[in-house]
């Protein structure tokens, strides 16, 4: 794989074995290596094949049972050895070895040749060391963990962000959940390691040229996990350590129709019928927000949805699944608010009333102060699921849910004022979207359902094990935004979330009658057809003010004029032809933890150029996708990785790998290339 030059022991920084006179003490305990010194304890232990977990705490032994992403029963580790000398301890777990000095500084190397993967770095030769604990009260600290920086290193992952950068090196990223900004604190390095910051604390990561620093604003201990190996192997180990995604149901691999919003049962059914009348493939249609009586009632408003049972019978006949929007917030007008407040099912606050956002509701002229249920509380999860089960699943057979605003969307977002069942807001705040998905996964499984899909606006490490699909949030509707989604999707894939999509066409606006926007829609739709999930959504012009009566402009494939509609229909049929391949790749995500949307270097790690390609990707192992990302383009330039031969899926022309080619890309064509003679039904 691509390996920039790395310093050997003794190069660039003092060898850990040559540190100052012994300060700490080493011991082996239950197969782990522990170091203690200056009231700090560091525990280094095997955590799956070729992987090591490090925990560090000031003021006592490391704590068990704190919220995190790692599953409790990792795969057995192989080739584990612990060695203790006078000035150094050493733990080897297969391909990775950790050395810890007498001063408590850790260095990770490849076991086979001893080359450095990653080393903790002191902030100063005197004080502090690589870890800094600044008290915030009651046993919590502002925590800093420092690592060395390396020339030429590239870093990928960290969830989903809208800055448009694929390589995260040189960025500072807040570790906090926001609409369209999703924190998943895992990084894959071009040096051959993947590291998980195993903490849901609010904080940041600084990926500077002079060092890397992970920061938790207030938490009780440092916790991180690291594995060595090529990117694909690291993805396998990371997904095993945090939990693999279920198998995607067959219906979910098809086309999802959505808009903001279908206001009534009749509106939604009219769209479903029209898709079938036109002979267009459709797998799902979405019933969006404000379909409820009150926010937090979690049930249909009979004034707008008078007969859900009949609606479901007709949709079943049409072969269309209904996906229903379920928000985690509860209006004071809801029938559930008083009981949930009395039982402590809401997120608590330290200094203010138990209300977290202002939001419109039915039967009131202005916004009301709503509260969010505490998804980290098992009893609260059970209660919310009981309402969803009783009002959607059992009476109507609704089995798919859209979990919107699950960051959660608090206003203002002062995490330090929040008190969760799992801990203080600063320590556990990023955990919420994963636990919200868990509500539905565990509830569905308890109800005997084996297929679970939820569509989520946010996620955290391990969300995938609860059947969570992520979408890229409420984004813009231009070519610049479309381009940013490629990097966002690739970094999401490397963060362990294989089920991902965007609002095709973007969310905020877009005039279906505007020729310029129609071009954006066509190019975005092509990208959407070759995304892990394919879902058309958006708040099209003309819009309306936020409220229970709102809807947007039309957003069906026939809404964009005859020329665009013909192209969109072409890609609907392409997606349908590719469904067997999509499900095959989804099987690899379920069984091996490999993403569906893959950066080129995941399959071709030896090709150095592949590490810098941020405008194309592999859809599974065999199909290279190069979306057209600028207005007016009729041809497009694509890099084809070395190590394979490539065939233009539209023309049949063959190309060698390691080359850059320019191909025709008229409005109705997205450049696609097949790897090494793969046969996929791209052309009709």
Short mmCIF file of C-alpha atoms in Angstrom, two decimals, residues 39-274:
data_model
loop_
_atom_site.label_atom_id
_atom_site.label_comp_id
_atom_site.label_asym_id
_atom_site.label_seq_id
_atom_site.Cartn_x
_atom_site.Cartn_y
_atom_site.Cartn_z
CA UNK A 39 -1.15 8.84 39.70
CA UNK A 40 -1.99 7.84 36.12
CA UNK A 41 -2.88 4.34 34.92
CA UNK A 42 -2.55 3.25 31.28
CA UNK A 43 -3.98 -0.08 30.17
CA UNK A 44 -2.97 -1.55 26.78
CA UNK A 45 -4.83 -4.69 25.76
CA UNK A 46 -5.73 -6.85 22.76
CA UNK A 47 -9.10 -5.95 21.24
CA UNK A 48 -9.64 -8.17 18.23
CA UNK A 49 -7.16 -9.50 15.65
CA UNK A 50 -4.26 -7.14 14.93
CA UNK A 51 -5.85 -4.49 17.15
CA UNK A 52 -5.07 -2.82 20.47
CA UNK A 53 -7.19 -0.78 22.86
CA UNK A 54 -5.62 1.88 25.08
CA UNK A 55 -7.28 3.43 28.10
CA UNK A 56 -5.74 6.00 30.41
CA UNK A 57 -7.05 7.61 33.59
CA UNK A 58 -5.75 9.97 36.21
CA UNK A 59 -6.46 9.13 39.83
CA UNK A 60 -7.09 5.40 39.82
CA UNK A 61 -7.52 2.28 37.69
CA UNK A 62 -9.22 2.51 34.31
CA UNK A 63 -13.00 2.42 34.41
CA UNK A 64 -15.14 -0.26 32.84
CA UNK A 65 -18.59 0.21 31.36
CA UNK A 66 -18.30 3.80 30.13
CA UNK A 67 -20.24 4.60 26.94
CA UNK A 68 -18.27 3.85 23.80
CA UNK A 69 -18.39 2.26 20.37
CA UNK A 70 -16.52 -1.01 20.92
CA UNK A 71 -18.56 -4.14 21.43
CA UNK A 72 -17.91 -5.98 24.69
CA UNK A 73 -16.93 -9.31 23.18
CA UNK A 74 -14.39 -8.67 20.40
CA UNK A 75 -13.14 -11.41 18.14
CA UNK A 76 -10.31 -13.41 19.72
CA UNK A 77 -6.90 -11.89 19.13
CA UNK A 78 -4.08 -14.06 17.79
CA UNK A 79 -0.33 -14.04 18.46
CA UNK A 80 -0.54 -12.02 21.69
CA UNK A 81 2.58 -11.54 23.77
CA UNK A 82 3.45 -9.27 26.69
CA UNK A 83 7.06 -8.41 27.52
CA UNK A 84 8.22 -6.25 30.41
CA UNK A 85 11.73 -4.82 30.81
CA UNK A 86 13.27 -2.31 33.16
CA UNK A 87 12.48 0.72 31.01
CA UNK A 88 9.85 -0.49 28.58
CA UNK A 89 6.76 -2.67 28.27
CA UNK A 90 5.67 -4.27 25.03
CA UNK A 91 2.36 -5.78 23.85
CA UNK A 92 2.17 -7.57 20.49
CA UNK A 93 -1.17 -8.44 18.89
CA UNK A 94 -0.52 -10.02 15.51
CA UNK A 95 0.52 -7.33 13.03
CA UNK A 96 0.75 -4.49 15.57
CA UNK A 97 3.05 -3.98 18.55
CA UNK A 98 2.78 -1.30 21.22
CA UNK A 99 5.86 -0.11 23.14
CA UNK A 100 5.33 1.97 26.28
CA UNK A 101 8.23 3.77 27.90
CA UNK A 102 8.93 4.17 31.59
CA UNK A 103 7.40 7.64 31.29
CA UNK A 104 4.18 6.23 29.87
CA UNK A 105 4.61 7.23 26.22
CA UNK A 106 3.30 4.75 23.63
CA UNK A 107 4.64 3.96 20.19
CA UNK A 108 2.93 1.60 17.72
CA UNK A 109 4.96 -0.31 15.13
CA UNK A 110 4.47 -3.02 12.56
CA UNK A 111 5.35 -6.29 14.17
CA UNK A 112 7.02 -7.73 11.09
CA UNK A 113 9.59 -5.00 10.43
CA UNK A 114 9.39 -2.59 13.37
CA UNK A 115 8.53 0.47 11.27
CA UNK A 116 6.57 3.13 13.09
CA UNK A 117 2.83 3.40 12.47
CA UNK A 118 1.94 6.05 15.02
CA UNK A 119 3.52 7.44 18.17
CA UNK A 120 2.18 9.45 21.05
CA UNK A 121 3.95 12.78 21.28
CA UNK A 122 4.83 14.92 24.26
CA UNK A 123 3.59 18.50 24.26
CA UNK A 124 6.93 19.61 25.77
CA UNK A 125 10.10 17.92 26.96
CA UNK A 126 9.19 18.80 30.55
CA UNK A 127 5.39 18.94 30.92
CA UNK A 128 2.83 17.81 29.91
CA UNK A 129 3.39 14.42 28.35
CA UNK A 130 1.30 13.03 25.47
CA UNK A 131 -1.82 13.06 27.64
CA UNK A 132 -3.14 16.08 29.51
CA UNK A 133 -5.84 16.07 32.18
CA UNK A 134 -7.29 19.46 33.14
CA UNK A 135 -9.90 19.19 35.92
CA UNK A 136 -13.46 20.24 35.14
CA UNK A 137 -14.91 18.98 38.43
CA UNK A 138 -16.32 15.83 40.01
CA UNK A 139 -13.65 13.51 38.62
CA UNK A 140 -14.00 14.75 35.04
CA UNK A 141 -11.23 16.38 33.04
CA UNK A 142 -10.67 18.17 29.80
CA UNK A 143 -8.66 15.45 28.08
CA UNK A 144 -5.99 15.82 25.43
CA UNK A 145 -4.26 12.99 23.58
CA UNK A 146 -1.36 13.95 21.30
CA UNK A 147 0.19 11.99 18.46
CA UNK A 148 3.01 12.73 16.08
CA UNK A 149 2.40 14.12 12.60
CA UNK A 150 4.16 12.68 9.56
CA UNK A 151 5.10 14.28 6.28
CA UNK A 152 2.95 13.01 3.42
CA UNK A 153 0.41 11.26 5.64
CA UNK A 154 -3.19 11.30 4.46
CA UNK A 155 -6.13 10.82 6.82
CA UNK A 156 -9.70 9.83 5.94
CA UNK A 157 -12.97 9.28 7.78
CA UNK A 158 -14.34 11.26 10.75
CA UNK A 159 -17.91 10.71 9.60
CA UNK A 160 -19.68 13.09 7.25
CA UNK A 161 -18.81 16.74 6.75
CA UNK A 162 -19.68 19.39 4.20
CA UNK A 163 -16.27 21.05 3.78
CA UNK A 164 -15.72 19.02 0.59
CA UNK A 165 -12.32 17.63 1.57
CA UNK A 166 -11.64 13.92 1.23
CA UNK A 167 -8.22 13.95 2.90
CA UNK A 168 -8.82 15.34 6.40
CA UNK A 169 -5.17 16.19 7.05
CA UNK A 170 -4.80 19.88 7.88
CA UNK A 171 -8.36 20.29 9.18
CA UNK A 172 -9.77 20.92 12.64
CA UNK A 173 -13.04 19.08 13.15
CA UNK A 174 -15.49 19.68 15.96
CA UNK A 175 -16.62 16.42 17.55
CA UNK A 176 -20.28 17.34 17.80
CA UNK A 177 -23.48 16.36 15.98
CA UNK A 178 -25.18 18.91 13.75
CA UNK A 179 -27.52 18.76 10.78
CA UNK A 180 -25.34 17.59 7.83
CA UNK A 181 -22.24 17.40 10.10
CA UNK A 182 -21.94 13.89 11.51
CA UNK A 183 -19.24 12.97 14.01
CA UNK A 184 -17.83 9.45 13.81
CA UNK A 185 -14.34 9.68 15.38
CA UNK A 186 -12.40 7.15 13.31
CA UNK A 187 -9.48 7.83 10.98
CA UNK A 188 -7.80 5.68 8.33
CA UNK A 189 -4.21 6.63 7.58
CA UNK A 190 -2.13 6.17 4.46
CA UNK A 191 0.57 4.88 6.82
CA UNK A 192 -1.33 1.65 7.38
CA UNK A 193 -3.40 2.08 10.53
CA UNK A 194 -6.98 2.91 11.50
CA UNK A 195 -7.69 4.63 14.83
CA UNK A 196 -10.98 5.04 16.70
CA UNK A 197 -11.29 7.71 19.39
CA UNK A 198 -13.62 5.62 21.53
CA UNK A 199 -15.38 8.49 23.27
CA UNK A 200 -18.76 10.13 22.61
CA UNK A 201 -17.60 13.31 24.38
CA UNK A 202 -18.00 16.72 22.80
CA UNK A 203 -14.60 17.97 21.67
CA UNK A 204 -12.44 18.29 18.58
CA UNK A 205 -9.63 16.71 16.63
CA UNK A 206 -6.79 18.81 15.23
CA UNK A 207 -4.91 17.24 12.32
CA UNK A 208 -2.07 19.73 12.02
CA UNK A 209 1.29 19.46 10.29
CA UNK A 210 3.05 19.64 13.65
CA UNK A 211 0.94 17.03 15.43
CA UNK A 212 -2.46 15.46 15.95
CA UNK A 213 -4.52 16.24 19.03
CA UNK A 214 -7.78 14.64 20.14
CA UNK A 215 -9.71 16.65 22.75
CA UNK A 216 -12.66 15.76 24.96
CA UNK A 217 -14.08 18.84 26.68
CA UNK A 218 -15.07 16.89 29.79
CA UNK A 219 -14.77 13.13 30.35
CA UNK A 220 -13.35 10.63 32.81
CA UNK A 221 -10.74 8.78 30.80
CA UNK A 222 -8.96 8.52 27.48
CA UNK A 223 -9.93 5.55 25.32
CA UNK A 224 -8.77 4.73 21.80
CA UNK A 225 -8.45 1.67 19.55
CA UNK A 226 -5.95 1.08 16.76
CA UNK A 227 -5.43 -1.62 14.14
CA UNK A 228 -2.71 -2.15 11.54
CA UNK A 229 -3.08 -3.22 7.94
CA UNK A 230 -4.25 -2.30 4.47
CA UNK A 231 -7.43 -0.17 4.32
CA UNK A 232 -9.77 -3.06 3.39
CA UNK A 233 -8.42 -5.25 6.19
CA UNK A 234 -8.72 -2.36 8.63
CA UNK A 235 -12.36 -1.87 7.60
CA UNK A 236 -13.04 -5.53 8.29
CA UNK A 237 -11.52 -5.25 11.77
CA UNK A 238 -13.11 -1.91 12.61
CA UNK A 239 -16.57 -3.12 11.59
CA UNK A 240 -16.10 -6.29 13.64
CA UNK A 241 -15.01 -4.25 16.65
CA UNK A 242 -17.96 -1.84 16.47
CA UNK A 243 -20.59 -4.20 15.03
CA UNK A 244 -21.51 -4.98 11.45
CA UNK A 245 -24.58 -3.82 9.61
CA UNK A 246 -27.48 -6.23 9.10
CA UNK A 247 -28.28 -7.42 5.60
CA UNK A 248 -30.14 -4.74 3.67
CA UNK A 249 -33.68 -5.85 2.78
CA UNK A 250 -34.22 -6.32 -0.95
CA UNK A 251 -36.85 -3.59 -1.21
CA UNK A 252 -34.50 -0.97 0.29
CA UNK A 253 -32.04 -1.44 -2.59
CA UNK A 254 -34.57 0.09 -4.99
CA UNK A 255 -35.81 3.66 -5.52
CA UNK A 256 -37.30 5.75 -2.68
CA UNK A 257 -39.67 8.59 -3.61
CA UNK A 258 -39.88 11.53 -1.23
CA UNK A 259 -40.57 15.26 -1.02
CA UNK A 260 -41.25 17.84 1.63
CA UNK A 261 -44.05 17.00 2.07
CA UNK A 262 -47.10 14.93 1.07
CA UNK A 263 -49.74 16.54 3.26
CA UNK A 264 -52.48 13.95 2.97
CA UNK A 265 -53.15 10.32 2.33
CA UNK A 266 -54.68 11.20 -1.04
CA UNK A 267 -51.59 13.16 -2.15
CA UNK A 268 -49.24 10.33 -1.30
CA UNK A 269 -51.36 7.65 -2.94
CA UNK A 270 -51.78 9.74 -6.09
CA UNK A 271 -48.00 9.84 -6.52
CA UNK A 272 -47.62 6.12 -5.87
CA UNK A 273 -50.33 5.33 -8.43
CA UNK A 274 -48.72 7.61 -11.03
#
